[in-house]
Coordinates of C-alpha atoms in Angstrom, one line a residue:
M1 CA 11.7 158.2 171.3
T2 CA 13.8 159.8 168.7
S3 CA 14.1 163.2 170.3
R4 CA 14.6 164.5 173.8
N5 CA 11.5 165.1 175.9
T6 CA 11.8 168.7 177.1
A7 CA 9.3 168.2 179.8
L8 CA 11.3 165.5 181.4
D9 CA 14.5 167.5 181.1
H10 CA 12.7 170.2 183.1
V11 CA 11.6 167.7 185.8
K12 CA 15.2 166.5 186.1
A13 CA 16.6 170.0 186.4
V14 CA 14.2 170.9 189.2
A15 CA 14.7 167.6 191.0
C16 CA 18.4 168.0 190.8
L17 CA 18.3 171.5 192.2
V18 CA 16.2 170.3 195.1
I19 CA 18.7 167.5 195.9
V20 CA 21.6 170.0 195.9
C21 CA 19.6 172.3 198.2
H22 CA 18.7 169.4 200.4
H23 CA 22.3 168.4 201.0
L24 CA 23.2 172.0 201.7
A25 CA 20.4 172.2 204.3
F26 CA 21.1 168.8 205.8
Y27 CA 24.8 168.8 206.2
G28 CA 25.6 172.4 207.0
P29 CA 27.4 174.3 208.5
M30 CA 26.3 177.3 206.4
S31 CA 22.7 176.3 206.7
D32 CA 23.1 176.0 210.5
V33 CA 23.9 179.7 210.7
L34 CA 20.9 180.6 208.5
R35 CA 18.4 178.2 210.1
P36 CA 17.1 180.7 212.7
L37 CA 16.4 183.2 209.9
W38 CA 14.8 180.7 207.5
P39 CA 13.6 177.9 209.7
G40 CA 10.7 176.9 207.4
L41 CA 12.5 176.7 204.1
L42 CA 15.6 175.0 205.5
G43 CA 13.6 172.7 207.6
W44 CA 11.5 171.6 204.6
L45 CA 14.6 171.1 202.5
D46 CA 16.2 169.1 205.3
E47 CA 13.2 166.8 205.8
Y48 CA 11.6 166.5 202.4
G49 CA 14.2 167.5 199.8
R50 CA 15.5 164.0 199.6
M51 CA 12.1 162.9 198.2
A52 CA 13.2 164.3 194.8
V53 CA 15.2 161.1 194.4
Q54 CA 11.8 159.4 193.7
L55 CA 11.5 161.4 190.6
F56 CA 14.8 160.1 189.3
L57 CA 13.8 156.5 190.2
V58 CA 10.6 156.8 188.3
L59 CA 12.2 158.5 185.3
G60 CA 15.0 155.8 185.4
G61 CA 12.4 153.1 185.1
Y62 CA 10.6 155.0 182.3
W63 CA 13.7 155.2 180.2
A64 CA 14.7 151.7 181.1
A65 CA 11.5 150.4 179.6
A66 CA 12.1 152.5 176.5
A67 CA 15.6 151.0 176.1
L68 CA 15.0 147.4 177.2
A69 CA 11.4 146.6 176.2
P70 CA 9.6 149.5 174.6
Q71 CA 6.7 147.2 173.5
G72 CA 6.9 145.0 176.6
Q73 CA 9.2 142.3 175.3
A74 CA 13.0 142.2 175.5
R75 CA 14.8 143.9 172.7
H76 CA 18.2 142.4 173.4
A77 CA 19.3 138.8 172.7
D78 CA 22.7 139.3 174.4
I79 CA 22.8 141.1 177.8
G80 CA 26.6 141.4 178.2
P81 CA 27.2 144.4 175.9
V82 CA 24.0 146.1 177.1
L83 CA 25.0 145.8 180.7
G84 CA 28.6 146.8 180.0
K85 CA 27.5 149.9 178.1
R86 CA 25.3 150.9 181.0
F87 CA 28.1 150.4 183.5
V88 CA 30.5 152.5 181.5
R89 CA 28.0 155.3 181.0
L90 CA 27.2 155.5 184.7
C91 CA 30.8 155.2 185.9
L92 CA 32.6 157.6 183.6
P93 CA 31.3 160.8 185.3
Y94 CA 30.9 158.9 188.6
S95 CA 34.7 158.1 188.7
A96 CA 35.6 161.7 187.8
A97 CA 33.4 163.0 190.6
L98 CA 34.9 160.5 193.1
A99 CA 38.4 161.7 192.3
C100 CA 37.2 165.3 192.9
A101 CA 35.5 164.3 196.2
I102 CA 38.7 162.6 197.5
V103 CA 40.8 165.7 196.6
V104 CA 38.3 168.2 198.2
N105 CA 38.0 166.1 201.4
E106 CA 41.7 166.1 201.9
V107 CA 42.1 169.8 201.0
V108 CA 39.5 171.0 203.5
R109 CA 40.9 168.7 206.1
S110 CA 44.3 170.2 205.6
W111 CA 42.7 173.7 206.2
G112 CA 41.5 172.5 209.6
F113 CA 37.8 172.2 208.6
D114 CA 36.5 169.7 211.1
H115 CA 32.9 168.7 210.3
D116 CA 30.8 165.6 210.0
S117 CA 30.4 166.2 206.3
V118 CA 34.1 165.5 205.7
S119 CA 34.7 161.9 204.9
A120 CA 37.6 159.9 206.4
T121 CA 40.7 159.4 204.3
P122 CA 39.8 156.5 202.1
T123 CA 41.4 153.1 202.3
W124 CA 42.3 151.0 199.3
D125 CA 39.4 148.7 199.8
A126 CA 36.9 151.6 200.2
V127 CA 38.0 153.2 196.9
L128 CA 37.8 149.8 195.1
A129 CA 34.4 149.2 196.6
H130 CA 33.1 152.5 195.3
L131 CA 34.5 151.9 191.8
L132 CA 32.7 148.5 191.7
L133 CA 29.5 150.1 193.1
V134 CA 29.4 147.8 196.1
Q135 CA 30.3 150.3 198.8
S136 CA 26.9 150.2 200.5
L137 CA 26.8 146.4 200.5
G138 CA 30.1 146.3 202.5
D139 CA 29.2 149.2 204.8
W140 CA 32.1 151.3 203.6
E141 CA 31.8 155.0 204.4
A142 CA 30.6 157.0 201.4
L143 CA 33.2 159.2 199.8
S144 CA 30.5 161.6 198.7
A145 CA 26.8 162.2 199.2
G146 CA 24.5 160.4 196.7
V147 CA 27.0 157.8 195.5
W148 CA 24.5 155.1 196.8
Y149 CA 22.1 156.1 194.1
V150 CA 24.5 155.2 191.3
A151 CA 24.9 151.7 192.7
I152 CA 21.1 151.3 193.1
D153 CA 20.5 152.6 189.5
F154 CA 22.9 150.0 188.1
Q155 CA 21.3 147.2 190.2
L156 CA 17.8 148.1 189.1
Y157 CA 18.8 148.3 185.4
A158 CA 20.7 145.0 185.6
L159 CA 17.8 143.3 187.4
C160 CA 15.3 144.3 184.8
L161 CA 17.6 143.5 182.0
V162 CA 18.3 140.0 183.2
W163 CA 14.7 139.3 183.9
L164 CA 13.6 140.5 180.5
W165 CA 16.3 138.5 178.9
C166 CA 15.2 135.4 180.7
S167 CA 11.6 135.9 179.7
R168 CA 12.8 136.1 176.1
R169 CA 13.9 132.5 176.4
L170 CA 10.2 131.5 176.7
P171 CA 8.5 132.8 173.6
R172 CA 5.3 130.9 174.4
W173 CA 4.5 133.5 177.1
P174 CA 5.1 136.9 175.4
A175 CA 3.7 138.8 178.4
L176 CA 6.0 137.0 180.9
G177 CA 8.5 139.9 181.1
Q178 CA 5.9 142.6 181.9
T179 CA 4.0 140.3 184.2
G180 CA 7.1 139.4 186.2
L181 CA 8.1 143.1 186.6
V182 CA 4.6 144.1 187.7
L183 CA 4.6 141.4 190.3
A184 CA 8.1 142.4 191.5
T185 CA 6.9 146.0 191.6
A186 CA 4.0 145.0 193.8
A187 CA 6.3 143.0 196.1
S188 CA 8.6 145.9 196.4
L189 CA 5.8 148.4 197.2
W190 CA 4.0 146.1 199.6
V191 CA 6.8 144.1 201.3
W192 CA 10.4 145.0 200.5
N193 CA 10.1 148.8 200.8
L194 CA 8.7 148.4 204.3
D195 CA 12.0 147.0 205.5
S196 CA 14.6 149.7 205.7
S197 CA 17.4 147.2 206.1
L198 CA 17.0 146.4 202.4
D199 CA 17.8 149.9 201.3
V200 CA 21.2 148.8 199.9
W201 CA 19.5 146.6 197.4
A202 CA 17.5 147.2 194.2
L203 CA 14.5 145.4 195.6
Y204 CA 13.8 148.2 198.1
F205 CA 13.5 150.8 195.3
L206 CA 12.0 148.6 192.6
G207 CA 8.5 149.9 193.3
A208 CA 9.2 153.4 192.1
Y209 CA 11.3 152.1 189.2
G210 CA 8.7 149.6 188.2
L211 CA 6.0 152.3 188.2
G212 CA 8.1 154.3 185.8
M213 CA 8.4 151.3 183.5
M214 CA 4.6 150.9 183.6
A215 CA 4.2 154.6 182.8
W216 CA 6.2 154.0 179.6
W217 CA 4.1 151.1 178.6
A218 CA 0.9 152.9 179.3
T219 CA 2.0 155.9 177.3
H220 CA 3.2 153.9 174.3
T221 CA 0.5 151.2 173.9
P222 CA -1.7 151.8 170.8
H223 CA -4.8 150.4 172.4
P224 CA -6.8 152.7 174.7
W225 CA -8.1 149.8 176.8
Q226 CA -4.6 148.7 177.6
R227 CA -3.5 152.2 178.4
W228 CA -6.3 152.7 181.0
G229 CA -5.6 149.2 182.2
W230 CA -2.0 150.2 183.0
V231 CA -3.2 153.4 184.7
A232 CA -5.7 151.4 186.9
L233 CA -2.9 148.9 187.8
M234 CA -0.6 151.8 188.8
L235 CA -3.3 153.3 190.9
L236 CA -4.0 149.9 192.5
L237 CA -0.4 149.2 193.4
T238 CA 0.3 152.6 194.8
G239 CA -3.0 152.8 196.7
C240 CA -2.5 149.4 198.4
A241 CA 1.1 150.3 199.3
L242 CA -0.1 153.5 201.0
L243 CA -2.9 151.7 202.8
L244 CA -0.3 149.3 204.2
E245 CA 1.8 152.2 205.4
W246 CA 1.7 155.8 204.4
R247 CA 5.1 156.7 202.8
P248 CA 5.4 160.1 201.2
R249 CA 8.2 158.8 198.9
I250 CA 5.8 156.2 197.5
A251 CA 3.0 158.7 197.1
I252 CA 5.5 161.0 195.1
A253 CA 6.6 158.0 193.0
G254 CA 3.0 157.1 192.2
V255 CA 2.0 160.7 191.3
T256 CA 5.1 161.1 189.2
A257 CA 4.4 157.9 187.2
L258 CA 0.8 159.0 186.6
A259 CA 2.0 162.5 185.6
L260 CA 4.3 160.9 183.0
V261 CA 1.3 159.1 181.5
L262 CA -0.8 162.3 181.4
Q263 CA 2.1 164.3 179.9
G264 CA 2.8 161.7 177.3
L265 CA -0.9 161.4 176.2
W266 CA -2.1 165.0 176.3
L267 CA 0.9 167.3 176.3
P268 CA 3.4 166.1 173.6
A269 CA 6.9 167.2 174.0
G270 CA 6.6 169.8 171.2
R271 CA 3.8 171.6 173.1
W272 CA 5.6 171.9 176.4
P273 CA 6.8 175.4 177.3
Q274 CA 10.4 176.0 176.3
W275 CA 12.7 177.1 179.1
P276 CA 16.2 176.7 177.7
L277 CA 18.0 177.0 181.0
L278 CA 16.0 174.2 182.5
T279 CA 16.5 172.1 179.4
W280 CA 20.2 172.7 179.6
M281 CA 20.3 171.8 183.3
G282 CA 18.2 168.7 182.8
Q283 CA 20.6 167.3 180.2
R284 CA 23.4 167.8 182.7
S285 CA 21.5 166.8 185.8
Y286 CA 23.4 163.5 186.4
A287 CA 26.8 165.3 186.3
I288 CA 25.5 168.1 188.6
F289 CA 24.1 165.5 191.0
L290 CA 27.5 163.7 191.1
I291 CA 29.7 166.8 191.6
H292 CA 27.6 169.0 193.7
F293 CA 28.6 167.6 197.1
P294 CA 32.4 168.1 196.8
T295 CA 31.7 171.6 195.3
S296 CA 29.4 172.5 198.2
L297 CA 31.9 171.1 200.8
L298 CA 34.6 173.4 199.4
V299 CA 32.3 176.4 199.7
N300 CA 31.2 175.4 203.2
A301 CA 34.7 175.1 204.3
L302 CA 35.8 178.5 202.9
V303 CA 32.9 180.4 204.3
T304 CA 33.0 178.7 207.7
L305 CA 36.7 179.2 208.2
H306 CA 36.6 182.9 207.2
W307 CA 33.1 184.2 208.1
P308 CA 31.6 181.6 210.5
Q309 CA 28.9 183.8 212.0
S310 CA 28.2 186.2 209.2
V311 CA 24.6 185.8 208.0
T312 CA 25.4 187.6 204.7
A313 CA 28.5 185.6 203.9
N314 CA 26.7 182.3 204.7
A315 CA 23.6 183.2 202.6
L316 CA 25.9 184.2 199.7
G317 CA 27.8 181.0 200.3
L318 CA 24.7 178.9 199.8
L319 CA 23.9 180.7 196.6
A320 CA 27.5 180.3 195.4
A321 CA 27.4 176.6 196.2
V322 CA 24.4 176.0 194.1
L323 CA 25.7 178.0 191.1
L324 CA 29.2 176.5 191.3
S325 CA 27.6 173.0 191.5
V326 CA 25.8 173.7 188.3
L327 CA 28.9 175.0 186.6
A328 CA 31.0 172.2 187.8
G329 CA 28.4 169.7 186.6
A330 CA 28.4 171.3 183.2
Q331 CA 32.2 170.8 183.0
L332 CA 32.0 167.3 184.2
F333 CA 29.3 166.6 181.6
R334 CA 31.6 168.0 178.9
W335 CA 34.5 165.8 180.0
T336 CA 32.7 162.6 180.4
E337 CA 29.2 162.3 179.1
Q338 CA 29.6 164.2 175.8
A339 CA 32.5 161.9 174.9
T340 CA 31.7 158.5 173.4
P341 CA 31.8 156.1 176.4
T342 CA 34.4 153.4 175.9
W343 CA 36.1 150.9 178.2
Q344 CA 39.4 152.7 177.6
L345 CA 38.0 156.0 179.0
W346 CA 36.5 154.1 181.9
R347 CA 39.8 152.4 182.6
N348 CA 41.6 155.8 182.6
W349 CA 39.2 157.4 185.0
Q350 CA 39.2 154.3 187.3
L351 CA 43.0 154.4 187.4
G352 CA 42.8 158.1 188.2
V353 CA 40.5 157.5 191.2
L354 CA 42.8 154.7 192.4
A355 CA 45.8 157.0 192.1
T356 CA 44.0 159.8 193.9
G357 CA 43.0 157.5 196.7
W358 CA 46.6 156.2 197.0
V359 CA 48.0 159.7 197.2
A360 CA 45.4 160.7 199.8
A361 CA 46.1 157.7 201.9
T362 CA 49.9 158.1 201.9
L363 CA 50.2 161.9 202.5

């Protein structure tokens, strides 16, 4: 696609806001003060808000198919530069957000804010593990909420890239790349996603990601019979997965993938309603997602330390946390994502995180 899809920007904006509100409801302590007043809303955000991650997984697969195999066959003959570019694009804003998270954790701890949402002072190996996106594999404590998703996103992209590249080596079977990914999607939905111990690996999430890739291929095939074949296959994979075990997250992933197909076929981007604020937020959703937790933690600490039982102060605090997260995400986007991603910029931010971790550990 040569232009941005406004509809998908809107979806990302809404999903991002839901994740921000979910973490505010889940971690507290401002939400704990307000829960007796708004039990339904905060309970729903606490329990179901995290499901918005499924939208990002499906959209991630959708755009991965567009970048790696828009017509079903691998575009790239050399995977090294592609994988390196993806790593740098993910890790530039991620590294900056990690540095902010470390600073905020130490600041609120110095204020005497004692809460489960405050991470322990990081060790050298924990910081390095986060920078290499392997913190979940080694069971290091997360420095910020949501950092696991960055690691999973990179795993999923790398897995699909490597498989498509391998399938390119066998030109006699041009459909091998798509076939292998469909089979892997089925295995994830029907087997791997049923085992929660695998949730640190891409295989656990490949079902939602693969449905997103299938949605791209369904939307962009020129043949109607192939299009409806993809839709039928998506329905089959999702339906069988839900018959094996009802999982709301898989239902949401399936519905999202099918909605992408319907939107792409019958509601082109140019006809989608124009909501500039949502478009703006959608373009910055990754940065908002990365920076929202340290921003919310800072607001939580300030409100709790000064007005611990005030309903009004805590309600305004929740609103301020959301608004400040969006503003902080916009600034992070400007610093990192608007700049051309280079290994030099990546190195500078990585060194900044290591320095921040060292200062935090030695103070």
